[in-house]
């Protein structure tokens, strides 16, 4: 079908005296089409009035759309089952034209942000390889809405402590504080409520007051409200993380900061500007940072164990052996773990970001050669056994060397056998076990029980009464 512009051109050329054959050749249309336009003498495109194939089944389509929960594949199957001659494409086109089972299309809006008004913050999970091991880490990102200045860091976990660490680093990177920080309805910051009714956790609200901004959350289902920070996640995954491996988490985040510097100085087609150039304008509208920014930390109370270590997130940090059994305060910061006994005694360790069951011992906490913990002293249960029954001293010594159980457990079990059963069957069973080299105390207990049943629970046999 010829467009309105083609029809207008045909009429103008005909009025200028150009032949129909020439008009068809120049416009590359058929002479029949040219003839029809000249006969109609109108540039408007004629409307086509013809019945739609699905129109006779309109009411049936409406009923089936409800019954099949909007699944047009099932609607088409049911129509064919009733004998309807209708293709699936004709059905979907009919439903699309008449708005059956489809929400009305709405135009996409735009959000306008003045300089220094808002920063958006969100997190997204990504696969990273650190130290030869793959982690499901959390990428925390922050974007200034006017200049699109981007800053992100990657953490093995993202809790409230990590959120405060990240926001502090982001505000330092941007050199100022916006009026508000837009977040999704994350439990890390939100105490209760969503959208405009969101109430942040008191800890996070106090953190925001320290810098001079406030948290706001978008309405539930309105993800486009935080599109400024959502858009870069795909770019981070497919550009920064693609093909990169990292030796440690500090090196990863250092490379992330350098990548942000390079990306922020690159021209962006979707905003037709360089973020750093726009940031030069936005920075004048940001609030200045506080004169003093305290280091983010969280406190823990611990008791030093018998080996001279303090456990924090399954990692054991060493302290002086003189602190064993003492109550200490552990201060966890972004890079360090500080263990404080009192104001004059403190130990500092490098914080391990990926908790594993490892022990970290400082050189000054290692005992000198020959002064380590001596384990030659016998277990208290062994003392009681030897004092109560000196005759089993040889068996006890062999049990410690050849028994399969931990010596402490074996001593406790053997002491229980001595306390629970009579002395004679106990000594007889132990003597027999020593003679055959038997150190399975469960079998020794069964040997004792057989002797007890034979020697201590014999029932007297009575003669039957003659009258019976």
mmCIF file of N, CA and C in Angstrom, residues 152-232:
data_model
loop_
_atom_site.group_PDB
_atom_site.id
_atom_site.type_symbol
_atom_site.label_atom_id
_atom_site.label_comp_id
_atom_site.label_asym_id
_atom_site.label_seq_id
_atom_site.Cartn_x
_atom_site.Cartn_y
_atom_site.Cartn_z
ATOM 1 N N UNK A 152 32.092 1.968 43.274
ATOM 2 C CA UNK A 152 31.633 0.674 43.773
ATOM 3 C C UNK A 152 32.785 -0.057 44.442
ATOM 4 N N UNK A 153 32.410 -0.979 45.330
ATOM 5 C CA UNK A 153 33.340 -1.870 46.004
ATOM 6 C C UNK A 153 32.669 -3.244 46.106
ATOM 7 N N UNK A 154 33.478 -4.282 46.293
ATOM 8 C CA UNK A 154 32.955 -5.642 46.354
ATOM 9 C C UNK A 154 33.354 -6.253 47.693
ATOM 10 N N UNK A 155 32.373 -6.859 48.375
ATOM 11 C CA UNK A 155 32.578 -7.435 49.692
ATOM 12 C C UNK A 155 32.103 -8.894 49.691
ATOM 13 N N UNK A 156 32.763 -9.755 50.468
ATOM 14 C CA UNK A 156 32.287 -11.153 50.546
ATOM 15 C C UNK A 156 30.921 -11.272 51.189
ATOM 16 N N UNK A 157 30.568 -10.326 52.063
ATOM 17 C CA UNK A 157 29.230 -10.259 52.666
ATOM 18 C C UNK A 157 28.905 -8.786 52.860
ATOM 19 N N UNK A 158 27.609 -8.471 52.941
ATOM 20 C CA UNK A 158 27.222 -7.062 53.069
ATOM 21 C C UNK A 158 26.211 -6.950 54.202
ATOM 22 N N UNK A 159 26.737 -6.598 55.365
ATOM 23 C CA UNK A 159 25.907 -6.376 56.538
ATOM 24 C C UNK A 159 25.885 -4.887 56.856
ATOM 25 N N UNK A 160 25.259 -4.542 57.965
ATOM 26 C CA UNK A 160 25.116 -3.130 58.321
ATOM 27 C C UNK A 160 26.480 -2.469 58.525
ATOM 28 N N UNK A 161 27.405 -3.204 59.104
ATOM 29 C CA UNK A 161 28.758 -2.679 59.286
ATOM 30 C C UNK A 161 29.414 -2.394 57.932
ATOM 31 N N UNK A 162 29.285 -3.337 56.984
ATOM 32 C CA UNK A 162 29.865 -3.144 55.652
ATOM 33 C C UNK A 162 29.196 -1.997 54.911
ATOM 34 N N UNK A 163 27.896 -1.807 55.145
ATOM 35 C CA UNK A 163 27.187 -0.700 54.498
ATOM 36 C C UNK A 163 27.740 0.641 54.963
ATOM 37 N N UNK A 164 27.988 0.774 56.252
ATOM 38 C CA UNK A 164 28.547 2.034 56.760
ATOM 39 C C UNK A 164 29.972 2.250 56.257
ATOM 40 N N UNK A 165 30.735 1.172 56.173
ATOM 41 C CA UNK A 165 32.091 1.290 55.620
ATOM 42 C C UNK A 165 32.034 1.755 54.175
ATOM 43 N N UNK A 166 31.147 1.160 53.383
ATOM 44 C CA UNK A 166 31.063 1.516 51.964
ATOM 45 C C UNK A 166 30.593 2.955 51.775
ATOM 46 N N UNK A 167 29.548 3.357 52.472
ATOM 47 C CA UNK A 167 29.038 4.728 52.295
ATOM 48 C C UNK A 167 30.074 5.763 52.733
ATOM 49 N N UNK A 168 30.854 5.434 53.759
ATOM 50 C CA UNK A 168 31.923 6.357 54.168
ATOM 51 C C UNK A 168 32.956 6.494 53.057
ATOM 52 N N UNK A 169 33.364 5.365 52.447
ATOM 53 C CA UNK A 169 34.325 5.417 51.354
ATOM 54 C C UNK A 169 33.747 6.128 50.141
ATOM 55 N N UNK A 170 32.463 5.934 49.857
ATOM 56 C CA UNK A 170 31.838 6.571 48.695
ATOM 57 C C UNK A 170 31.782 8.084 48.866
ATOM 58 N N UNK A 171 31.407 8.550 50.046
ATOM 59 C CA UNK A 171 31.340 9.996 50.277
ATOM 60 C C UNK A 171 32.729 10.630 50.240
ATOM 61 N N UNK A 172 33.739 9.901 50.740
ATOM 62 C CA UNK A 172 35.109 10.420 50.639
ATOM 63 C C UNK A 172 35.542 10.488 49.179
ATOM 64 N N UNK A 173 35.173 9.487 48.377
ATOM 65 C CA UNK A 173 35.550 9.472 46.963
ATOM 66 C C UNK A 173 34.910 10.649 46.227
ATOM 67 N N UNK A 174 33.681 10.974 46.591
ATOM 68 C CA UNK A 174 32.973 12.064 45.913
ATOM 69 C C UNK A 174 33.284 13.422 46.505
ATOM 70 N N UNK A 175 33.920 13.446 47.652
ATOM 71 C CA UNK A 175 34.356 14.718 48.216
ATOM 72 C C UNK A 175 33.242 15.599 48.726
ATOM 73 N N UNK A 176 32.072 15.062 48.976
ATOM 74 C CA UNK A 176 30.954 15.847 49.471
ATOM 75 C C UNK A 176 29.781 14.947 49.796
ATOM 76 N N UNK A 177 28.722 15.566 50.304
ATOM 77 C CA UNK A 177 27.546 14.823 50.770
ATOM 78 C C UNK A 177 26.308 15.342 50.047
ATOM 79 N N UNK A 178 25.515 14.478 49.406
ATOM 80 C CA UNK A 178 24.265 14.913 48.777
ATOM 81 C C UNK A 178 23.175 15.121 49.827
ATOM 82 N N UNK A 179 22.053 15.639 49.379
ATOM 83 C CA UNK A 179 20.956 15.882 50.310
ATOM 84 C C UNK A 179 20.285 14.613 50.781
ATOM 85 N N UNK A 180 20.176 13.621 49.908
ATOM 86 C CA UNK A 180 19.523 12.370 50.279
ATOM 87 C C UNK A 180 20.203 11.214 49.561
ATOM 88 N N UNK A 181 19.988 10.015 50.116
ATOM 89 C CA UNK A 181 20.503 8.788 49.529
ATOM 90 C C UNK A 181 19.316 7.861 49.289
ATOM 91 N N UNK A 182 19.076 7.532 48.009
ATOM 92 C CA UNK A 182 17.973 6.661 47.631
ATOM 93 C C UNK A 182 18.424 5.201 47.714
ATOM 94 N N UNK A 183 17.619 4.370 48.375
ATOM 95 C CA UNK A 183 17.923 2.954 48.533
ATOM 96 C C UNK A 183 16.705 2.140 48.121
ATOM 97 N N UNK A 184 16.930 0.842 47.905
ATOM 98 C CA UNK A 184 15.772 -0.048 47.802
ATOM 99 C C UNK A 184 15.362 -0.427 49.225
ATOM 100 N N UNK A 185 14.331 -1.217 49.358
ATOM 101 C CA UNK A 185 13.805 -1.526 50.687
ATOM 102 C C UNK A 185 14.598 -2.661 51.327
ATOM 103 N N UNK A 186 15.883 -2.417 51.554
ATOM 104 C CA UNK A 186 16.769 -3.435 52.098
ATOM 105 C C UNK A 186 16.715 -3.437 53.617
ATOM 106 N N UNK A 187 16.772 -4.655 54.212
ATOM 107 C CA UNK A 187 16.732 -4.771 55.666
ATOM 108 C C UNK A 187 18.005 -4.265 56.314
ATOM 109 N N UNK A 188 19.064 -4.073 55.528
ATOM 110 C CA UNK A 188 20.317 -3.555 56.094
ATOM 111 C C UNK A 188 20.113 -2.149 56.649
ATOM 112 N N UNK A 189 19.234 -1.369 56.012
ATOM 113 C CA UNK A 189 18.995 0.010 56.430
ATOM 114 C C UNK A 189 17.589 0.194 56.982
ATOM 115 N N UNK A 190 16.610 -0.530 56.424
ATOM 116 C CA UNK A 190 15.203 -0.303 56.768
ATOM 117 C C UNK A 190 14.845 -1.056 58.044
ATOM 118 N N UNK A 191 14.203 -0.355 58.964
ATOM 119 C CA UNK A 191 13.661 -0.979 60.165
ATOM 120 C C UNK A 191 12.265 -1.522 59.890
ATOM 121 N N UNK A 192 11.412 -0.699 59.320
ATOM 122 C CA UNK A 192 10.064 -1.119 58.940
ATOM 123 C C UNK A 192 9.517 -0.132 57.914
ATOM 124 N N UNK A 193 8.464 -0.576 57.223
ATOM 125 C CA UNK A 193 7.834 0.277 56.224
ATOM 126 C C UNK A 193 8.551 0.222 54.887
ATOM 127 N N UNK A 194 7.868 0.712 53.854
ATOM 128 C CA UNK A 194 8.427 0.791 52.510
ATOM 129 C C UNK A 194 8.102 2.145 51.912
ATOM 130 N N UNK A 195 8.877 2.511 50.895
ATOM 131 C CA UNK A 195 8.610 3.753 50.175
ATOM 132 C C UNK A 195 8.644 4.971 51.078
ATOM 133 N N UNK A 196 7.632 5.810 50.952
ATOM 134 C CA UNK A 196 7.588 7.045 51.738
ATOM 135 C C UNK A 196 7.371 6.786 53.221
ATOM 136 N N UNK A 197 6.895 5.583 53.599
ATOM 137 C CA UNK A 197 6.667 5.248 55.003
ATOM 138 C C UNK A 197 7.852 4.515 55.622
ATOM 139 N N UNK A 198 8.968 4.435 54.896
ATOM 140 C CA UNK A 198 10.140 3.721 55.396
ATOM 141 C C UNK A 198 10.744 4.441 56.599
ATOM 142 N N UNK A 199 11.076 3.644 57.621
ATOM 143 C CA UNK A 199 11.767 4.155 58.808
ATOM 144 C C UNK A 199 13.091 3.417 58.920
ATOM 145 N N UNK A 200 14.214 4.127 58.871
ATOM 146 C CA UNK A 200 15.508 3.444 58.929
ATOM 147 C C UNK A 200 15.841 2.979 60.338
ATOM 148 N N UNK A 201 16.773 2.056 60.425
ATOM 149 C CA UNK A 201 17.288 1.605 61.717
ATOM 150 C C UNK A 201 17.966 2.786 62.422
ATOM 151 N N UNK A 202 17.809 2.853 63.727
ATOM 152 C CA UNK A 202 18.357 3.984 64.479
ATOM 153 C C UNK A 202 19.857 4.133 64.258
ATOM 154 N N UNK A 203 20.553 3.013 64.170
ATOM 155 C CA UNK A 203 22.002 3.052 63.936
ATOM 156 C C UNK A 203 22.338 3.717 62.615
ATOM 157 N N UNK A 204 21.581 3.373 61.541
ATOM 158 C CA UNK A 204 21.835 3.969 60.231
ATOM 159 C C UNK A 204 21.349 5.419 60.162
ATOM 160 N N UNK A 205 20.289 5.724 60.879
ATOM 161 C CA UNK A 205 19.812 7.109 60.905
ATOM 162 C C UNK A 205 20.824 8.017 61.587
ATOM 163 N N UNK A 206 21.449 7.520 62.661
ATOM 164 C CA UNK A 206 22.494 8.302 63.328
ATOM 165 C C UNK A 206 23.708 8.455 62.423
ATOM 166 N N UNK A 207 24.025 7.420 61.667
ATOM 167 C CA UNK A 207 25.132 7.511 60.713
ATOM 168 C C UNK A 207 24.854 8.579 59.654
ATOM 169 N N UNK A 208 23.615 8.637 59.151
ATOM 170 C CA UNK A 208 23.263 9.642 58.144
ATOM 171 C C UNK A 208 23.318 11.054 58.720
ATOM 172 N N UNK A 209 22.873 11.207 59.967
ATOM 173 C CA UNK A 209 22.911 12.542 60.592
ATOM 174 C C UNK A 209 24.342 13.027 60.765
ATOM 175 N N UNK A 210 25.273 12.116 60.985
ATOM 176 C CA UNK A 210 26.664 12.522 61.155
ATOM 177 C C UNK A 210 27.192 13.200 59.895
ATOM 178 N N UNK A 211 26.760 12.709 58.721
ATOM 179 C CA UNK A 211 27.229 13.296 57.466
ATOM 180 C C UNK A 211 26.298 14.381 56.933
ATOM 181 N N UNK A 212 25.050 14.428 57.416
ATOM 182 C CA UNK A 212 24.146 15.483 56.985
ATOM 183 C C UNK A 212 23.243 15.118 55.823
ATOM 184 N N UNK A 213 22.916 13.827 55.632
ATOM 185 C CA UNK A 213 21.951 13.436 54.613
ATOM 186 C C UNK A 213 20.878 12.583 55.268
ATOM 187 N N UNK A 214 19.879 12.175 54.511
ATOM 188 C CA UNK A 214 18.845 11.289 55.023
ATOM 189 C C UNK A 214 18.525 10.217 53.991
ATOM 190 N N UNK A 215 18.106 9.045 54.467
ATOM 191 C CA UNK A 215 17.767 7.928 53.591
ATOM 192 C C UNK A 215 16.319 8.042 53.131
ATOM 193 N N UNK A 216 16.086 7.704 51.855
ATOM 194 C CA UNK A 216 14.733 7.574 51.312
ATOM 195 C C UNK A 216 14.698 6.271 50.517
ATOM 196 N N UNK A 217 13.498 5.669 50.432
ATOM 197 C CA UNK A 217 13.326 4.403 49.713
ATOM 198 C C UNK A 217 12.260 4.570 48.646
ATOM 199 N N UNK A 218 12.452 3.898 47.507
ATOM 200 C CA UNK A 218 11.438 3.987 46.462
ATOM 201 C C UNK A 218 10.251 3.109 46.812
ATOM 202 N N UNK A 219 9.118 3.370 46.203
ATOM 203 C CA UNK A 219 7.922 2.581 46.454
ATOM 204 C C UNK A 219 8.118 1.160 45.952
ATOM 205 N N UNK A 220 7.448 0.245 46.580
ATOM 206 C CA UNK A 220 7.562 -1.153 46.184
ATOM 207 C C UNK A 220 7.034 -1.333 44.756
ATOM 208 N N UNK A 221 7.825 -1.975 43.905
ATOM 209 C CA UNK A 221 7.466 -2.170 42.512
ATOM 210 C C UNK A 221 7.903 -1.050 41.596
ATOM 211 N N UNK A 222 8.462 0.023 42.156
ATOM 212 C CA UNK A 222 8.905 1.158 41.342
ATOM 213 C C UNK A 222 10.424 1.126 41.241
ATOM 214 N N UNK A 223 10.947 0.066 40.591
ATOM 215 C CA UNK A 223 12.403 -0.097 40.494
ATOM 216 C C UNK A 223 13.031 0.967 39.609
ATOM 217 N N UNK A 224 12.262 1.561 38.691
ATOM 218 C CA UNK A 224 12.822 2.585 37.817
ATOM 219 C C UNK A 224 13.269 3.821 38.593
ATOM 220 N N UNK A 225 12.740 3.969 39.813
ATOM 221 C CA UNK A 225 13.125 5.140 40.611
ATOM 222 C C UNK A 225 14.609 5.104 40.961
ATOM 223 N N UNK A 226 15.193 3.905 41.006
ATOM 224 C CA UNK A 226 16.620 3.786 41.321
ATOM 225 C C UNK A 226 17.414 3.308 40.114
ATOM 226 N N UNK A 227 16.983 3.729 38.917
ATOM 227 C CA UNK A 227 17.630 3.243 37.689
ATOM 228 C C UNK A 227 19.059 3.755 37.536
ATOM 229 N N UNK A 228 19.380 4.892 38.142
ATOM 230 C CA UNK A 228 20.737 5.435 38.014
ATOM 231 C C UNK A 228 21.775 4.449 38.547
ATOM 232 N N UNK A 229 21.450 3.762 39.654
ATOM 233 C CA UNK A 229 22.409 2.837 40.245
ATOM 234 C C UNK A 229 22.228 1.425 39.711
ATOM 235 N N UNK A 230 21.044 1.099 39.200
ATOM 236 C CA UNK A 230 20.823 -0.244 38.666
ATOM 237 C C UNK A 230 21.554 -0.456 37.346
ATOM 238 N N UNK A 231 21.628 0.586 36.522
ATOM 239 C CA UNK A 231 22.193 0.442 35.181
ATOM 240 C C UNK A 231 23.654 -0.008 35.192
ATOM 241 N N UNK A 232 24.537 0.512 36.056
ATOM 242 C CA UNK A 232 25.970 0.137 35.962
ATOM 243 C C UNK A 232 26.295 -1.292 36.376
#
